[in-house]
Amino acid sequence: MLSRVDDPKDIVRRGYDLVSRAYRADDGDDSQYAAWLELVETRVAAGAPVLDLGCGCGVPVARRLAQRYVVTGVDLSITCLYALIHLPLAEQPALLRSVSRWLQPGGLFLATVGHQAWTGLEKDWLGVAGGDMWWSHADASTYRRWFSEAGLAIERETFVPEGAGGHTLLVATR
């Protein structure tokens, strides 16, 4: 078992707390999320609850959607994004089953997941001393299977480039 110091969730929490300004300024450009948020706005009725898992400080979701929806954010760190891929692989299927239970029939779930399987630690992420970051993600085909097993039907899958690699955006319903 990992010691508290080596707990991946603590690494992620501490890492995002330290690199928040280098990672994303509160006044940063939200254009990379615009298509995702437009999808929510076209598919979810005004006044509906929106749960933002991995919300960090609430930017960009709350900034745009809080005027129209009842937005609740949940995160390990007040500055973290992409939360699913920061959980240990063994915990991810259970979280997806919980998401499926939380969604109303027809409810929409957007998730950024791994494109290729990888688990690892990056020391001094984004050049910030002590800002270590930990990721753990399966490949896209494993996420498709986990979503299906959780009762989530994938409607759309999009590759989201980032640096030399990228992630997969899955849009699913219950």
mmCIF file with all atom_site columns, C-alpha atoms in Angstrom:
data_model
loop_
_atom_site.group_PDB
_atom_site.id
_atom_site.type_symbol
_atom_site.label_atom_id
_atom_site.label_alt_id
_atom_site.label_comp_id
_atom_site.label_asym_id
_atom_site.label_entity_id
_atom_site.label_seq_id
_atom_site.pdbx_PDB_ins_code
_atom_site.Cartn_x
_atom_site.Cartn_y
_atom_site.Cartn_z
_atom_site.occupancy
_atom_site.B_iso_or_equiv
_atom_site.pdbx_formal_charge
_atom_site.auth_seq_id
_atom_site.auth_comp_id
_atom_site.auth_asym_id
_atom_site.auth_atom_id
_atom_site.pdbx_PDB_model_num
ATOM 1   C CA . MET A 1 1   ? 0.000   0.000  0.000   1.00 0.00 ? 1   MET A CA 1
ATOM 2   C CA . LEU A 1 2   ? 1.221   3.513  -0.781  1.00 0.00 ? 2   LEU A CA 1
ATOM 3   C CA . SER A 1 3   ? 2.209   5.759  2.062   1.00 0.00 ? 3   SER A CA 1
ATOM 4   C CA . ARG A 1 4   ? 0.327   9.042  2.400   1.00 0.00 ? 4   ARG A CA 1
ATOM 5   C CA . VAL A 1 5   ? 3.324   10.788 0.814   1.00 0.00 ? 5   VAL A CA 1
ATOM 6   C CA . ASP A 1 6   ? 3.154   8.468  -2.221  1.00 0.00 ? 6   ASP A CA 1
ATOM 7   C CA . ASP A 1 7   ? -0.653  8.436  -2.572  1.00 0.00 ? 7   ASP A CA 1
ATOM 8   C CA . PRO A 1 8   ? -1.403  9.318  -6.224  1.00 0.00 ? 8   PRO A CA 1
ATOM 9   C CA . LYS A 1 9   ? -4.380  11.465 -5.214  1.00 0.00 ? 9   LYS A CA 1
ATOM 10  C CA . ASP A 1 10  ? -2.172  13.484 -2.864  1.00 0.00 ? 10  ASP A CA 1
ATOM 11  C CA . ILE A 1 11  ? 0.422   13.887 -5.623  1.00 0.00 ? 11  ILE A CA 1
ATOM 12  C CA . VAL A 1 12  ? -2.294  15.208 -7.964  1.00 0.00 ? 12  VAL A CA 1
ATOM 13  C CA . ARG A 1 13  ? -3.760  17.507 -5.306  1.00 0.00 ? 13  ARG A CA 1
ATOM 14  C CA . ARG A 1 14  ? -0.385  18.971 -4.323  1.00 0.00 ? 14  ARG A CA 1
ATOM 15  C CA . GLY A 1 15  ? 0.757   19.141 -7.937  1.00 0.00 ? 15  GLY A CA 1
ATOM 16  C CA . TYR A 1 16  ? -2.225  21.146 -9.177  1.00 0.00 ? 16  TYR A CA 1
ATOM 17  C CA . ASP A 1 17  ? -2.087  23.415 -6.144  1.00 0.00 ? 17  ASP A CA 1
ATOM 18  C CA . LEU A 1 18  ? 1.544   24.245 -6.988  1.00 0.00 ? 18  LEU A CA 1
ATOM 19  C CA . VAL A 1 19  ? 1.280   24.565 -10.789 1.00 0.00 ? 19  VAL A CA 1
ATOM 20  C CA . SER A 1 20  ? -2.110  26.266 -11.042 1.00 0.00 ? 20  SER A CA 1
ATOM 21  C CA . ARG A 1 21  ? -0.803  29.563 -12.381 1.00 0.00 ? 21  ARG A CA 1
ATOM 22  C CA . ALA A 1 22  ? 1.463   27.836 -14.907 1.00 0.00 ? 22  ALA A CA 1
ATOM 23  C CA . TYR A 1 23  ? -1.321  25.421 -15.922 1.00 0.00 ? 23  TYR A CA 1
ATOM 24  C CA . ARG A 1 24  ? -4.276  27.739 -16.257 1.00 0.00 ? 24  ARG A CA 1
ATOM 25  C CA . ALA A 1 25  ? -4.883  31.348 -15.248 1.00 0.00 ? 25  ALA A CA 1
ATOM 26  C CA . ASP A 1 26  ? -8.399  32.237 -14.098 1.00 0.00 ? 26  ASP A CA 1
ATOM 27  C CA . ASP A 1 27  ? -8.561  34.699 -16.967 1.00 0.00 ? 27  ASP A CA 1
ATOM 28  C CA . GLY A 1 28  ? -7.245  32.145 -19.465 1.00 0.00 ? 28  GLY A CA 1
ATOM 29  C CA . ASP A 1 29  ? -8.678  31.534 -22.912 1.00 0.00 ? 29  ASP A CA 1
ATOM 30  C CA . ASP A 1 30  ? -11.605 29.096 -22.733 1.00 0.00 ? 30  ASP A CA 1
ATOM 31  C CA . SER A 1 31  ? -11.799 28.512 -26.501 1.00 0.00 ? 31  SER A CA 1
ATOM 32  C CA . GLN A 1 32  ? -10.484 24.943 -26.273 1.00 0.00 ? 32  GLN A CA 1
ATOM 33  C CA . TYR A 1 33  ? -13.568 24.056 -24.186 1.00 0.00 ? 33  TYR A CA 1
ATOM 34  C CA . ALA A 1 34  ? -16.107 26.019 -26.246 1.00 0.00 ? 34  ALA A CA 1
ATOM 35  C CA . ALA A 1 35  ? -17.353 23.078 -28.330 1.00 0.00 ? 35  ALA A CA 1
ATOM 36  C CA . TRP A 1 36  ? -17.807 20.932 -25.205 1.00 0.00 ? 36  TRP A CA 1
ATOM 37  C CA . LEU A 1 37  ? -19.776 23.645 -23.429 1.00 0.00 ? 37  LEU A CA 1
ATOM 38  C CA . GLU A 1 38  ? -21.881 24.355 -26.525 1.00 0.00 ? 38  GLU A CA 1
ATOM 39  C CA . LEU A 1 39  ? -22.796 20.674 -26.571 1.00 0.00 ? 39  LEU A CA 1
ATOM 40  C CA . VAL A 1 40  ? -24.054 20.941 -22.988 1.00 0.00 ? 40  VAL A CA 1
ATOM 41  C CA . GLU A 1 41  ? -25.991 24.112 -23.830 1.00 0.00 ? 41  GLU A CA 1
ATOM 42  C CA . THR A 1 42  ? -27.709 22.481 -26.811 1.00 0.00 ? 42  THR A CA 1
ATOM 43  C CA . ARG A 1 43  ? -28.501 19.189 -25.054 1.00 0.00 ? 43  ARG A CA 1
ATOM 44  C CA . VAL A 1 44  ? -29.311 20.134 -21.454 1.00 0.00 ? 44  VAL A CA 1
ATOM 45  C CA . ALA A 1 45  ? -32.383 22.169 -20.499 1.00 0.00 ? 45  ALA A CA 1
ATOM 46  C CA . ALA A 1 46  ? -31.879 25.489 -18.725 1.00 0.00 ? 46  ALA A CA 1
ATOM 47  C CA . GLY A 1 47  ? -32.132 25.181 -14.953 1.00 0.00 ? 47  GLY A CA 1
ATOM 48  C CA . ALA A 1 48  ? -30.960 21.558 -14.960 1.00 0.00 ? 48  ALA A CA 1
ATOM 49  C CA . PRO A 1 49  ? -28.261 20.383 -12.567 1.00 0.00 ? 49  PRO A CA 1
ATOM 50  C CA . VAL A 1 50  ? -24.743 20.100 -14.011 1.00 0.00 ? 50  VAL A CA 1
ATOM 51  C CA . LEU A 1 51  ? -22.080 18.170 -12.099 1.00 0.00 ? 51  LEU A CA 1
ATOM 52  C CA . ASP A 1 52  ? -18.521 19.130 -13.027 1.00 0.00 ? 52  ASP A CA 1
ATOM 53  C CA . LEU A 1 53  ? -16.192 16.348 -11.852 1.00 0.00 ? 53  LEU A CA 1
ATOM 54  C CA . GLY A 1 54  ? -12.629 17.590 -11.897 1.00 0.00 ? 54  GLY A CA 1
ATOM 55  C CA . CYS A 1 55  ? -13.783 21.203 -11.866 1.00 0.00 ? 55  CYS A CA 1
ATOM 56  C CA . GLY A 1 56  ? -10.735 22.735 -10.230 1.00 0.00 ? 56  GLY A CA 1
ATOM 57  C CA . CYS A 1 57  ? -11.414 26.420 -9.646  1.00 0.00 ? 57  CYS A CA 1
ATOM 58  C CA . GLY A 1 58  ? -14.561 26.206 -11.798 1.00 0.00 ? 58  GLY A CA 1
ATOM 59  C CA . VAL A 1 59  ? -12.981 27.694 -14.883 1.00 0.00 ? 59  VAL A CA 1
ATOM 60  C CA . PRO A 1 60  ? -14.118 27.203 -17.608 1.00 0.00 ? 60  PRO A CA 1
ATOM 61  C CA . VAL A 1 61  ? -17.416 25.401 -16.889 1.00 0.00 ? 61  VAL A CA 1
ATOM 62  C CA . ALA A 1 62  ? -18.884 27.533 -14.110 1.00 0.00 ? 62  ALA A CA 1
ATOM 63  C CA . ARG A 1 63  ? -17.868 30.781 -15.797 1.00 0.00 ? 63  ARG A CA 1
ATOM 64  C CA . ARG A 1 64  ? -19.998 29.934 -18.802 1.00 0.00 ? 64  ARG A CA 1
ATOM 65  C CA . LEU A 1 65  ? -22.735 27.631 -17.490 1.00 0.00 ? 65  LEU A CA 1
ATOM 66  C CA . ALA A 1 66  ? -23.567 28.973 -14.004 1.00 0.00 ? 66  ALA A CA 1
ATOM 67  C CA . GLN A 1 67  ? -25.861 31.642 -15.452 1.00 0.00 ? 67  GLN A CA 1
ATOM 68  C CA . ARG A 1 68  ? -28.040 28.959 -17.055 1.00 0.00 ? 68  ARG A CA 1
ATOM 69  C CA . TYR A 1 69  ? -27.651 25.835 -14.887 1.00 0.00 ? 69  TYR A CA 1
ATOM 70  C CA . VAL A 1 70  ? -27.274 24.750 -11.283 1.00 0.00 ? 70  VAL A CA 1
ATOM 71  C CA . VAL A 1 71  ? -23.562 23.894 -11.433 1.00 0.00 ? 71  VAL A CA 1
ATOM 72  C CA . THR A 1 72  ? -21.856 21.838 -8.724  1.00 0.00 ? 72  THR A CA 1
ATOM 73  C CA . GLY A 1 73  ? -18.129 21.240 -8.896  1.00 0.00 ? 73  GLY A CA 1
ATOM 74  C CA . VAL A 1 74  ? -16.202 18.437 -7.193  1.00 0.00 ? 74  VAL A CA 1
ATOM 75  C CA . ASP A 1 75  ? -12.432 18.023 -7.224  1.00 0.00 ? 75  ASP A CA 1
ATOM 76  C CA . LEU A 1 76  ? -9.338  16.829 -5.365  1.00 0.00 ? 76  LEU A CA 1
ATOM 77  C CA . SER A 1 77  ? -7.730  20.252 -5.766  1.00 0.00 ? 77  SER A CA 1
ATOM 78  C CA . ILE A 1 78  ? -9.249  23.674 -6.325  1.00 0.00 ? 78  ILE A CA 1
ATOM 79  C CA . THR A 1 79  ? -7.146  23.926 -9.475  1.00 0.00 ? 79  THR A CA 1
ATOM 80  C CA . CYS A 1 80  ? -7.417  20.412 -10.997 1.00 0.00 ? 80  CYS A CA 1
ATOM 81  C CA . LEU A 1 81  ? -8.909  19.482 -14.376 1.00 0.00 ? 81  LEU A CA 1
ATOM 82  C CA . TYR A 1 82  ? -9.213  16.107 -16.146 1.00 0.00 ? 82  TYR A CA 1
ATOM 83  C CA . ALA A 1 83  ? -9.914  14.288 -12.882 1.00 0.00 ? 83  ALA A CA 1
ATOM 84  C CA . LEU A 1 84  ? -10.764 10.806 -14.199 1.00 0.00 ? 84  LEU A CA 1
ATOM 85  C CA . ILE A 1 85  ? -7.266  10.232 -15.586 1.00 0.00 ? 85  ILE A CA 1
ATOM 86  C CA . HIS A 1 86  ? -5.760  11.218 -12.250 1.00 0.00 ? 86  HIS A CA 1
ATOM 87  C CA . LEU A 1 87  ? -7.501  8.400  -10.367 1.00 0.00 ? 87  LEU A CA 1
ATOM 88  C CA . PRO A 1 88  ? -5.846  4.998  -10.047 1.00 0.00 ? 88  PRO A CA 1
ATOM 89  C CA . LEU A 1 89  ? -7.041  2.690  -12.841 1.00 0.00 ? 89  LEU A CA 1
ATOM 90  C CA . ALA A 1 90  ? -8.583  0.298  -10.321 1.00 0.00 ? 90  ALA A CA 1
ATOM 91  C CA . GLU A 1 91  ? -10.934 3.089  -9.116  1.00 0.00 ? 91  GLU A CA 1
ATOM 92  C CA . GLN A 1 92  ? -12.068 4.376  -12.495 1.00 0.00 ? 92  GLN A CA 1
ATOM 93  C CA . PRO A 1 93  ? -14.703 1.716  -13.385 1.00 0.00 ? 93  PRO A CA 1
ATOM 94  C CA . ALA A 1 94  ? -16.401 2.229  -9.996  1.00 0.00 ? 94  ALA A CA 1
ATOM 95  C CA . LEU A 1 95  ? -16.529 5.987  -10.572 1.00 0.00 ? 95  LEU A CA 1
ATOM 96  C CA . LEU A 1 96  ? -18.091 5.421  -14.004 1.00 0.00 ? 96  LEU A CA 1
ATOM 97  C CA . ARG A 1 97  ? -20.739 3.162  -12.432 1.00 0.00 ? 97  ARG A CA 1
ATOM 98  C CA . SER A 1 98  ? -21.466 5.921  -9.903  1.00 0.00 ? 98  SER A CA 1
ATOM 99  C CA . VAL A 1 99  ? -21.761 8.508  -12.676 1.00 0.00 ? 99  VAL A CA 1
ATOM 100 C CA . SER A 1 100 ? -24.243 6.239  -14.437 1.00 0.00 ? 100 SER A CA 1
ATOM 101 C CA . ARG A 1 101 ? -26.328 5.997  -11.242 1.00 0.00 ? 101 ARG A CA 1
ATOM 102 C CA . TRP A 1 102 ? -26.204 9.782  -10.731 1.00 0.00 ? 102 TRP A CA 1
ATOM 103 C CA . LEU A 1 103 ? -27.382 10.573 -14.252 1.00 0.00 ? 103 LEU A CA 1
ATOM 104 C CA . GLN A 1 104 ? -31.063 10.733 -14.991 1.00 0.00 ? 104 GLN A CA 1
ATOM 105 C CA . PRO A 1 105 ? -32.200 8.636  -17.979 1.00 0.00 ? 105 PRO A CA 1
ATOM 106 C CA . GLY A 1 106 ? -31.001 10.509 -21.054 1.00 0.00 ? 106 GLY A CA 1
ATOM 107 C CA . GLY A 1 107 ? -28.505 12.450 -18.913 1.00 0.00 ? 107 GLY A CA 1
ATOM 108 C CA . LEU A 1 108 ? -25.338 13.625 -20.646 1.00 0.00 ? 108 LEU A CA 1
ATOM 109 C CA . PHE A 1 109 ? -21.786 12.774 -19.530 1.00 0.00 ? 109 PHE A CA 1
ATOM 110 C CA . LEU A 1 110 ? -18.666 14.301 -21.097 1.00 0.00 ? 110 LEU A CA 1
ATOM 111 C CA . ALA A 1 111 ? -15.341 12.801 -20.071 1.00 0.00 ? 111 ALA A CA 1
ATOM 112 C CA . THR A 1 112 ? -11.756 13.335 -21.074 1.00 0.00 ? 112 THR A CA 1
ATOM 113 C CA . VAL A 1 113 ? -10.054 9.940  -20.918 1.00 0.00 ? 113 VAL A CA 1
ATOM 114 C CA . GLY A 1 114 ? -6.790  8.414  -22.054 1.00 0.00 ? 114 GLY A CA 1
ATOM 115 C CA . HIS A 1 115 ? -6.098  7.790  -25.706 1.00 0.00 ? 115 HIS A CA 1
ATOM 116 C CA . GLN A 1 116 ? -3.205  5.418  -25.045 1.00 0.00 ? 116 GLN A CA 1
ATOM 117 C CA . ALA A 1 117 ? -2.643  3.510  -21.814 1.00 0.00 ? 117 ALA A CA 1
ATOM 118 C CA . TRP A 1 118 ? -0.107  5.110  -19.501 1.00 0.00 ? 118 TRP A CA 1
ATOM 119 C CA . THR A 1 119 ? 0.513   5.446  -15.788 1.00 0.00 ? 119 THR A CA 1
ATOM 120 C CA . GLY A 1 120 ? 3.319   7.550  -14.458 1.00 0.00 ? 120 GLY A CA 1
ATOM 121 C CA . LEU A 1 121 ? 4.705   10.450 -12.519 1.00 0.00 ? 121 LEU A CA 1
ATOM 122 C CA . GLU A 1 122 ? 6.214   13.593 -13.994 1.00 0.00 ? 122 GLU A CA 1
ATOM 123 C CA . LYS A 1 123 ? 8.526   15.469 -11.637 1.00 0.00 ? 123 LYS A CA 1
ATOM 124 C CA . ASP A 1 124 ? 8.394   19.280 -11.630 1.00 0.00 ? 124 ASP A CA 1
ATOM 125 C CA . TRP A 1 125 ? 5.509   19.336 -14.126 1.00 0.00 ? 125 TRP A CA 1
ATOM 126 C CA . LEU A 1 126 ? 5.327   22.473 -16.280 1.00 0.00 ? 126 LEU A CA 1
ATOM 127 C CA . GLY A 1 127 ? 8.711   23.504 -14.898 1.00 0.00 ? 127 GLY A CA 1
ATOM 128 C CA . VAL A 1 128 ? 7.344   24.176 -11.406 1.00 0.00 ? 128 VAL A CA 1
ATOM 129 C CA . ALA A 1 129 ? 9.678   22.921 -8.663  1.00 0.00 ? 129 ALA A CA 1
ATOM 130 C CA . GLY A 1 130 ? 7.845   20.376 -6.519  1.00 0.00 ? 130 GLY A CA 1
ATOM 131 C CA . GLY A 1 131 ? 4.810   20.434 -8.812  1.00 0.00 ? 131 GLY A CA 1
ATOM 132 C CA . ASP A 1 132 ? 4.849   16.705 -9.470  1.00 0.00 ? 132 ASP A CA 1
ATOM 133 C CA . MET A 1 133 ? 1.899   15.225 -11.375 1.00 0.00 ? 133 MET A CA 1
ATOM 134 C CA . TRP A 1 134 ? 0.581   11.682 -11.627 1.00 0.00 ? 134 TRP A CA 1
ATOM 135 C CA . TRP A 1 135 ? -1.620  10.188 -14.338 1.00 0.00 ? 135 TRP A CA 1
ATOM 136 C CA . SER A 1 136 ? -3.194  6.800  -14.796 1.00 0.00 ? 136 SER A CA 1
ATOM 137 C CA . HIS A 1 137 ? -5.249  6.117  -17.848 1.00 0.00 ? 137 HIS A CA 1
ATOM 138 C CA . ALA A 1 138 ? -6.289  3.172  -19.926 1.00 0.00 ? 138 ALA A CA 1
ATOM 139 C CA . ASP A 1 139 ? -6.511  3.274  -23.705 1.00 0.00 ? 139 ASP A CA 1
ATOM 140 C CA . ALA A 1 140 ? -9.634  4.478  -25.504 1.00 0.00 ? 140 ALA A CA 1
ATOM 141 C CA . SER A 1 141 ? -10.909 0.950  -26.230 1.00 0.00 ? 141 SER A CA 1
ATOM 142 C CA . THR A 1 142 ? -10.768 0.058  -22.523 1.00 0.00 ? 142 THR A CA 1
ATOM 143 C CA . TYR A 1 143 ? -12.732 3.213  -21.679 1.00 0.00 ? 143 TYR A CA 1
ATOM 144 C CA . ARG A 1 144 ? -15.346 2.284  -24.298 1.00 0.00 ? 144 ARG A CA 1
ATOM 145 C CA . ARG A 1 145 ? -15.751 -1.099 -22.581 1.00 0.00 ? 145 ARG A CA 1
ATOM 146 C CA . TRP A 1 146 ? -15.888 0.449  -19.083 1.00 0.00 ? 146 TRP A CA 1
ATOM 147 C CA . PHE A 1 147 ? -18.502 2.970  -20.204 1.00 0.00 ? 147 PHE A CA 1
ATOM 148 C CA . SER A 1 148 ? -20.633 0.205  -21.703 1.00 0.00 ? 148 SER A CA 1
ATOM 149 C CA . GLU A 1 149 ? -20.309 -1.960 -18.579 1.00 0.00 ? 149 GLU A CA 1
ATOM 150 C CA . ALA A 1 150 ? -21.397 1.042  -16.484 1.00 0.00 ? 150 ALA A CA 1
ATOM 151 C CA . GLY A 1 151 ? -24.529 1.515  -18.608 1.00 0.00 ? 151 GLY A CA 1
ATOM 152 C CA . LEU A 1 152 ? -23.245 4.588  -20.445 1.00 0.00 ? 152 LEU A CA 1
ATOM 153 C CA . ALA A 1 153 ? -23.855 4.710  -24.203 1.00 0.00 ? 153 ALA A CA 1
ATOM 154 C CA . ILE A 1 154 ? -21.130 6.561  -26.099 1.00 0.00 ? 154 ILE A CA 1
ATOM 155 C CA . GLU A 1 155 ? -22.574 8.901  -28.702 1.00 0.00 ? 155 GLU A CA 1
ATOM 156 C CA . ARG A 1 156 ? -19.395 10.617 -29.811 1.00 0.00 ? 156 ARG A CA 1
ATOM 157 C CA . GLU A 1 157 ? -15.664 10.067 -29.538 1.00 0.00 ? 157 GLU A CA 1
ATOM 158 C CA . THR A 1 158 ? -13.159 12.774 -30.449 1.00 0.00 ? 158 THR A CA 1
ATOM 159 C CA . PHE A 1 159 ? -9.376  12.886 -30.238 1.00 0.00 ? 159 PHE A CA 1
ATOM 160 C CA . VAL A 1 160 ? -8.189  16.006 -28.390 1.00 0.00 ? 160 VAL A CA 1
ATOM 161 C CA . PRO A 1 161 ? -4.547  16.747 -29.272 1.00 0.00 ? 161 PRO A CA 1
ATOM 162 C CA . GLU A 1 162 ? -2.272  17.967 -26.502 1.00 0.00 ? 162 GLU A CA 1
ATOM 163 C CA . GLY A 1 163 ? 1.462   18.378 -26.929 1.00 0.00 ? 163 GLY A CA 1
ATOM 164 C CA . ALA A 1 164 ? 2.975   15.286 -28.552 1.00 0.00 ? 164 ALA A CA 1
ATOM 165 C CA . GLY A 1 165 ? -0.036  13.161 -27.572 1.00 0.00 ? 165 GLY A CA 1
ATOM 166 C CA . GLY A 1 166 ? -3.569  13.796 -26.520 1.00 0.00 ? 166 GLY A CA 1
ATOM 167 C CA . HIS A 1 167 ? -6.717  12.513 -24.883 1.00 0.00 ? 167 HIS A CA 1
ATOM 168 C CA . THR A 1 168 ? -10.058 11.160 -26.010 1.00 0.00 ? 168 THR A CA 1
ATOM 169 C CA . LEU A 1 169 ? -13.257 13.088 -25.340 1.00 0.00 ? 169 LEU A CA 1
ATOM 170 C CA . LEU A 1 170 ? -16.209 10.747 -24.856 1.00 0.00 ? 170 LEU A CA 1
ATOM 171 C CA . VAL A 1 171 ? -19.784 12.011 -24.940 1.00 0.00 ? 171 VAL A CA 1
ATOM 172 C CA . ALA A 1 172 ? -22.160 9.489  -23.405 1.00 0.00 ? 172 ALA A CA 1
ATOM 173 C CA . THR A 1 173 ? -25.711 9.190  -22.123 1.00 0.00 ? 173 THR A CA 1
ATOM 174 C CA . ARG A 1 174 ? -27.428 6.940  -19.666 1.00 0.00 ? 174 ARG A CA 1
#
